[in-house]
Coordinates of C-alpha atoms in Angstrom, one line a residue:
M305 CA 82.7 -5.3 -31.9
K306 CA 79.4 -3.5 -31.8
A307 CA 80.9 -0.9 -29.5
F308 CA 83.9 -0.5 -31.8
S309 CA 81.6 0.0 -34.8
I310 CA 80.2 3.0 -32.9
V311 CA 83.7 4.5 -32.7
I312 CA 84.2 4.1 -36.4
A313 CA 80.8 5.5 -37.3
L314 CA 81.3 8.6 -35.1
F315 CA 84.7 9.2 -36.6
L316 CA 83.2 9.2 -40.1
I317 CA 80.5 11.6 -39.0
S318 CA 82.9 14.0 -37.3
S319 CA 85.2 13.9 -40.3
L320 CA 82.4 15.1 -42.5
C321 CA 81.0 17.5 -39.9
P322 CA 83.8 18.7 -37.6
Q323 CA 82.8 20.9 -34.7
Y324 CA 84.7 23.9 -35.8
A325 CA 83.6 24.0 -39.5
N326 CA 80.7 26.3 -40.1
S327 CA 78.4 26.2 -43.1
Q328 CA 80.1 27.6 -46.1
T329 CA 80.2 31.4 -46.0
D330 CA 82.3 31.9 -49.2
S331 CA 82.3 30.3 -52.6
C332 CA 83.9 30.6 -55.9
S333 CA 80.8 32.3 -57.2
S334 CA 81.4 35.2 -54.8
N335 CA 83.0 38.4 -56.2
L336 CA 85.7 39.7 -53.9
A337 CA 85.4 43.2 -55.4
A338 CA 81.7 43.2 -54.4
V339 CA 82.3 42.2 -50.8
N340 CA 81.9 45.2 -48.6
G341 CA 85.2 46.1 -46.9
A342 CA 87.2 43.4 -48.7
Q343 CA 90.0 45.7 -49.9
F344 CA 93.4 44.2 -50.9
P345 CA 96.6 46.1 -52.0
F346 CA 96.5 44.2 -55.4
D347 CA 94.0 43.4 -58.1
T348 CA 91.6 40.6 -57.2
S349 CA 89.2 40.9 -60.1
S350 CA 90.5 38.0 -62.2
L351 CA 91.7 35.4 -59.8
N352 CA 91.3 31.7 -60.4
C353 CA 89.3 30.0 -57.6
D354 CA 89.3 26.5 -56.0
A355 CA 87.7 25.0 -53.0
V356 CA 90.9 23.5 -51.6
W357 CA 89.6 22.2 -48.2
T358 CA 85.8 21.6 -48.3
V359 CA 85.6 20.3 -44.7
Q360 CA 87.0 23.6 -43.4
D361 CA 85.5 25.8 -46.1
Y362 CA 88.9 27.0 -47.3
I363 CA 88.7 28.7 -50.7
L364 CA 91.9 29.7 -52.5
R365 CA 92.0 32.4 -55.2
Y366 CA 95.2 32.9 -57.1
A367 CA 96.6 34.2 -60.4
Q368 CA 99.9 35.2 -62.0
A369 CA 99.9 39.0 -61.8
S370 CA 103.1 39.4 -63.8
S371 CA 106.0 37.4 -65.0
N372 CA 107.4 36.9 -61.5
V373 CA 104.5 37.9 -59.2
W374 CA 101.7 35.7 -58.0
S375 CA 98.6 36.8 -56.1
F376 CA 96.8 34.6 -53.5
V377 CA 93.7 35.1 -51.4
L378 CA 92.7 32.4 -48.9
S379 CA 89.3 32.6 -47.3
A380 CA 88.0 30.7 -44.3
P381 CA 85.2 30.9 -41.7
N382 CA 86.0 33.4 -38.9
I383 CA 86.0 31.1 -35.9
D384 CA 88.7 32.6 -33.7
C385 CA 91.5 30.4 -35.1
Y386 CA 94.5 31.2 -37.2
V387 CA 94.5 30.1 -40.8
A388 CA 97.7 29.0 -42.5
M389 CA 98.9 28.1 -46.0
G390 CA 102.3 26.5 -46.4
F391 CA 104.4 25.9 -49.5
S392 CA 106.4 22.7 -49.1
P393 CA 109.3 21.4 -51.2
S394 CA 108.7 17.8 -50.1
G395 CA 105.0 17.7 -49.4
E396 CA 105.5 17.5 -45.7
M397 CA 104.9 20.2 -43.1
V398 CA 108.4 20.1 -41.7
G399 CA 110.6 22.1 -44.0
S400 CA 107.8 24.2 -45.4
S401 CA 107.3 28.0 -45.3
A402 CA 103.9 29.2 -44.3
I403 CA 101.8 32.3 -44.4
V404 CA 99.7 32.6 -41.2
G405 CA 96.9 35.1 -40.6
W406 CA 94.4 35.7 -37.8
V407 CA 91.7 38.0 -36.7
N408 CA 91.0 38.7 -33.1
S409 CA 87.4 39.9 -32.1
G410 CA 86.9 41.5 -35.5
V411 CA 90.2 43.4 -35.4
V412 CA 92.9 42.5 -37.9
S413 CA 95.8 41.2 -36.0
G414 CA 98.3 40.3 -38.6
V415 CA 99.8 38.1 -41.3
K416 CA 103.2 36.6 -40.6
Q417 CA 105.6 34.2 -42.4
Y418 CA 107.0 31.2 -40.4
Y419 CA 109.5 28.5 -41.2
L420 CA 108.4 25.1 -40.0
G421 CA 111.7 23.6 -39.0
G422 CA 110.4 20.9 -36.8
Q423 CA 107.6 19.6 -34.5
T424 CA 108.2 21.8 -31.5
S425 CA 107.4 25.5 -31.0
D426 CA 111.0 26.6 -30.8
Q427 CA 111.5 25.1 -34.3
V428 CA 108.7 27.2 -35.8
L429 CA 110.6 30.4 -36.7
L430 CA 108.9 33.7 -37.0
N431 CA 109.7 36.0 -40.0
Q432 CA 111.8 33.3 -41.6
G433 CA 111.1 31.0 -44.6
N434 CA 111.8 30.7 -48.3
L435 CA 108.9 32.8 -49.5
N436 CA 109.8 36.0 -51.1
I437 CA 106.7 38.1 -50.2
V438 CA 106.1 41.2 -52.2
E439 CA 106.5 44.2 -49.9
N440 CA 103.2 45.7 -48.5
S441 CA 101.2 43.0 -50.2
T442 CA 99.9 41.1 -47.1
S443 CA 96.4 41.8 -45.8
M444 CA 93.9 40.3 -43.5
V445 CA 90.2 41.2 -44.1
S446 CA 87.3 40.3 -42.0
V447 CA 83.8 40.4 -43.6
S448 CA 80.8 39.1 -41.6
S449 CA 81.6 35.5 -40.8
T450 CA 84.5 35.1 -43.2
I451 CA 88.2 36.1 -43.1
Y452 CA 90.4 36.7 -46.2
M453 CA 94.2 36.4 -46.1
G454 CA 95.8 38.0 -49.1
F455 CA 99.5 38.1 -50.2
Q456 CA 101.7 38.2 -53.2
L457 CA 104.9 36.2 -53.9
N458 CA 107.8 36.9 -56.1
A459 CA 108.3 33.7 -58.0
S460 CA 108.3 32.4 -61.5
T461 CA 106.1 29.5 -60.4
P462 CA 105.3 28.9 -56.7
L463 CA 105.8 25.5 -55.2
N464 CA 102.8 23.3 -56.0
Q465 CA 102.7 21.2 -52.9
L466 CA 100.5 23.2 -50.5
I467 CA 99.6 22.6 -46.9
Y468 CA 96.6 24.1 -45.2
S469 CA 96.0 24.2 -41.4
V470 CA 93.5 25.6 -38.9
G471 CA 94.7 26.6 -35.4
P472 CA 93.2 25.8 -32.0
S473 CA 90.1 27.7 -31.1
E474 CA 90.7 31.1 -29.3
V475 CA 94.5 30.6 -29.2
L476 CA 96.0 33.2 -31.5
P477 CA 99.6 34.4 -32.0
S478 CA 100.2 37.6 -29.9
S479 CA 102.8 40.3 -29.5
P480 CA 105.8 40.3 -29.0
L481 CA 106.8 36.8 -29.9
Y482 CA 103.8 35.7 -32.0
L483 CA 104.4 32.1 -31.0
L484 CA 102.5 29.6 -33.2
T485 CA 100.7 26.9 -31.4
K486 CA 100.1 23.5 -32.9
H487 CA 97.4 23.3 -35.5
Q488 CA 94.0 21.7 -34.8
N489 CA 93.8 20.1 -38.2
M490 CA 95.7 20.1 -41.5
I491 CA 95.6 18.8 -45.0
A492 CA 98.3 18.4 -47.7
T493 CA 97.4 19.0 -51.3
T494 CA 99.0 19.5 -54.7
I495 CA 97.8 22.1 -57.2
N496 CA 98.3 22.6 -60.9
Y497 CA 98.5 26.3 -61.5
V498 CA 97.6 25.9 -65.2
T499 CA 94.5 23.7 -64.9
G500 CA 93.5 24.8 -61.4
Q501 CA 93.1 21.2 -60.3
T502 CA 93.8 20.4 -56.6
Q503 CA 94.4 16.9 -55.2
T504 CA 94.5 15.9 -51.6
V505 CA 97.7 14.1 -50.7
K506 CA 97.3 11.1 -48.5
A507 CA 99.3 11.4 -45.3
P508 CA 102.4 9.1 -45.4
Y509 CA 101.8 5.7 -43.7
S510 CA 98.2 6.7 -42.9
N511 CA 97.1 3.0 -43.0
L512 CA 99.9 2.0 -40.6
K513 CA 99.0 4.9 -38.3
K514 CA 95.3 3.9 -38.4
N515 CA 96.2 0.2 -37.7
H516 CA 98.4 1.2 -34.8
G517 CA 95.5 3.3 -33.2
I518 CA 92.7 0.7 -33.8
L519 CA 94.7 -2.3 -32.5
N520 CA 95.8 -0.4 -29.3
M521 CA 92.3 1.0 -28.7
L522 CA 90.6 -2.3 -29.2
G523 CA 93.2 -4.4 -27.4
W524 CA 94.4 -2.4 -24.4
G525 CA 91.6 0.2 -24.2
I526 CA 88.4 -1.9 -24.7
L527 CA 89.0 -5.6 -24.4
L528 CA 91.0 -5.4 -21.2
P529 CA 88.4 -3.4 -19.3
I530 CA 85.7 -5.9 -20.5
G531 CA 87.9 -8.8 -19.3
A532 CA 88.2 -7.0 -15.9
I533 CA 84.5 -6.6 -15.6
V534 CA 83.9 -10.3 -16.4
A535 CA 86.5 -11.3 -13.7
R536 CA 84.8 -9.2 -11.0
H537 CA 81.1 -9.7 -11.7
C538 CA 80.7 -13.1 -13.4
K539 CA 82.2 -15.5 -10.9
E540 CA 78.8 -17.0 -10.2
W541 CA 79.2 -18.8 -13.5
D542 CA 82.3 -20.8 -12.6
P543 CA 84.4 -21.9 -14.5
I544 CA 83.0 -20.1 -17.5
W545 CA 84.0 -16.7 -16.1
F546 CA 87.6 -17.8 -15.7
Y547 CA 88.0 -19.1 -19.2
S548 CA 86.2 -16.0 -20.6
H549 CA 88.4 -13.7 -18.6
V550 CA 91.6 -15.4 -19.8
S551 CA 90.4 -15.5 -23.4
I552 CA 89.4 -11.9 -23.5
Q553 CA 92.6 -10.7 -21.8
S554 CA 94.8 -12.8 -24.0
L555 CA 93.1 -11.5 -27.2
G556 CA 93.5 -8.0 -25.9
F557 CA 97.1 -8.6 -25.1
I558 CA 97.8 -10.0 -28.6
L559 CA 96.1 -7.1 -30.3
G560 CA 97.9 -4.6 -28.1
V561 CA 101.3 -6.2 -28.8
A562 CA 100.5 -6.0 -32.5
G563 CA 99.5 -2.3 -32.1
I564 CA 102.7 -1.5 -30.3
S565 CA 104.7 -3.2 -32.9
C566 CA 103.0 -1.0 -35.6
G567 CA 103.9 1.9 -33.4
F568 CA 107.6 1.1 -33.4
V569 CA 107.6 0.7 -37.2
L570 CA 105.7 3.9 -37.6
E571 CA 108.1 5.8 -35.4
H572 CA 111.0 4.5 -37.5
K573 CA 109.4 5.6 -40.7
L574 CA 108.3 9.0 -39.4
S575 CA 111.7 9.8 -37.8
T576 CA 110.9 13.6 -37.6
V577 CA 107.9 13.0 -35.3
N578 CA 108.5 13.3 -31.5
V579 CA 106.4 10.8 -29.7
S580 CA 108.7 10.0 -26.8
H581 CA 106.1 10.4 -24.0
H582 CA 103.5 8.3 -25.9
K583 CA 106.1 5.7 -26.6
G584 CA 107.3 5.6 -23.0
I585 CA 103.8 5.0 -21.7
G586 CA 103.2 2.4 -24.3
I587 CA 106.3 0.5 -23.3
F588 CA 105.2 0.7 -19.6
I589 CA 101.8 -0.7 -20.6
L590 CA 103.5 -3.5 -22.5
V591 CA 105.7 -4.4 -19.5
L592 CA 102.7 -4.5 -17.2
G593 CA 100.8 -6.7 -19.8
C594 CA 103.7 -9.1 -20.0
L595 CA 103.9 -9.3 -16.2
Q596 CA 100.1 -10.0 -16.0
M597 CA 100.4 -12.8 -18.5
M598 CA 103.3 -14.4 -16.6
A599 CA 101.4 -14.0 -13.3
V600 CA 98.7 -16.3 -14.6
L601 CA 101.3 -19.0 -14.9
A602 CA 102.4 -18.5 -11.3
R603 CA 98.9 -18.4 -9.9
P604 CA 98.8 -20.1 -6.5
D605 CA 96.1 -22.6 -5.6
K606 CA 93.0 -21.2 -3.9
A607 CA 93.9 -22.9 -0.7
S608 CA 97.5 -21.4 -0.7
K609 CA 98.3 -18.8 1.9
H610 CA 100.0 -16.8 -0.8
R611 CA 96.9 -16.5 -2.9
K612 CA 95.7 -13.3 -1.3
Y613 CA 99.0 -11.6 -2.1
W614 CA 98.8 -12.8 -5.7
N615 CA 95.2 -11.5 -5.9
W616 CA 96.2 -8.1 -4.6
Y617 CA 99.1 -7.8 -7.1
H618 CA 97.1 -9.1 -10.1
H619 CA 94.0 -6.9 -9.5
N620 CA 95.9 -3.7 -8.8
A621 CA 98.4 -4.2 -11.6
G622 CA 95.5 -4.8 -13.9
R623 CA 93.8 -1.6 -12.8
L624 CA 97.0 0.4 -13.3
L625 CA 97.4 -1.1 -16.8
I626 CA 93.9 -0.2 -17.8
L627 CA 94.2 3.4 -16.4
F628 CA 97.4 4.1 -18.4
A629 CA 96.1 2.3 -21.5
V630 CA 93.0 4.5 -21.6
G631 CA 95.0 7.7 -21.1
N632 CA 97.5 6.7 -23.8
V633 CA 94.7 6.0 -26.3
F634 CA 93.4 9.5 -25.9
Y635 CA 96.9 10.9 -26.0
G636 CA 97.6 8.9 -29.2
I637 CA 94.4 10.3 -30.8
H638 CA 95.7 13.8 -30.0
L639 CA 99.1 13.1 -31.4
G640 CA 97.7 11.5 -34.5
L641 CA 95.3 14.4 -35.2
A642 CA 92.6 11.8 -35.7
G643 CA 89.9 14.3 -34.8
R644 CA 87.3 14.9 -32.2
G645 CA 85.2 12.0 -33.5
W646 CA 87.6 9.4 -32.2
D647 CA 87.7 11.1 -28.8
V648 CA 83.9 11.2 -28.6
G649 CA 83.5 7.7 -29.9
Y650 CA 86.0 6.1 -27.6
G651 CA 84.6 8.2 -24.7
I652 CA 81.1 6.8 -25.4
V653 CA 82.4 3.2 -25.3
L654 CA 84.2 3.9 -22.0
V655 CA 81.1 5.5 -20.5
G656 CA 79.0 2.5 -21.6
L657 CA 81.5 0.1 -19.9
F658 CA 81.5 2.3 -16.8
I659 CA 77.7 2.3 -16.5
I660 CA 77.7 -1.5 -16.9
A661 CA 80.4 -1.8 -14.2
V662 CA 78.4 0.4 -11.9
V663 CA 75.2 -1.5 -12.4
L664 CA 76.9 -4.8 -11.8
E665 CA 78.7 -3.4 -8.7
I666 CA 75.4 -2.2 -7.2
R667 CA 73.9 -5.6 -8.0
M668 CA 76.8 -7.4 -6.2
W669 CA 76.5 -5.2 -3.1
M670 CA 72.7 -5.7 -3.0
R671 CA 73.2 -9.5 -3.0
K672 CA 75.6 -9.2 -0.1

């Protein structure tokens, strides 16, 4: 549990200080007109301003320019990633229309509209969407360490459910297809255009997603390796090692089954998300886990001539299960966009267990 606490602590630290967020380079107190080189094809002198995503230093400026025209300027740190702002009718990314801009090595590369029709790249459609962009109103301005994406929309009132995302580092859309790669992080918000208040929208079923990840990480990805270490290196304390091994593995199996059950429920509720590979690996792990539990019931006596074959199967099936479990935990962190903190935290736990295993292995060979 101490190791697991490290994972949670590191996640919280990384959520507050992600690797790709710089110190704030723009603020609502800055005057766009006074910024050298910040020239837009529309008036930016009287825009409302709101820090819409403080973790990523996203600042949104907006105003109603006329009865059916709205002006927007989104600023963000220039870290070789695309910036995106989506307008969603449902609050979800799928089904929204997004304005995406990027700067490559200080050279303005472009501003494009995309329709986010699904989770895969072929469902993200270039130059399509429900946004009526005012002609010649888009611009991408780079000033020092900040980029500004400006555009105007023809609308009586734009959709108030907004989604912001940041792209993967140094992976920018390029000619001729301008394919949009999966974002590195995102946030969903609502905005009141009258009061200027922005509220972060909690991701649907976020608690279920978190429970799914924690249970699987703790059960399959931490307890099972600990139980394997106990079985290999603690046999001098017989029969305590055996009961400890069985107890740890049984607890890990129970937590893992609970985690997989959460995953099935989560997949059903989030029907638009494609997690077929993650699900397939999870089912394979569950099958191996069930076989391991049943193998304990069929364990031959020590004096049996079949015991060595049982040992070979049990040990190697366990190693295979742990290998796939660890890989699937990292894969799940990636799919769930949990952030680098979870990767680092879980990695530290694994490194700690590996060091312990190596030290015990050396101790065992020295005794021999």
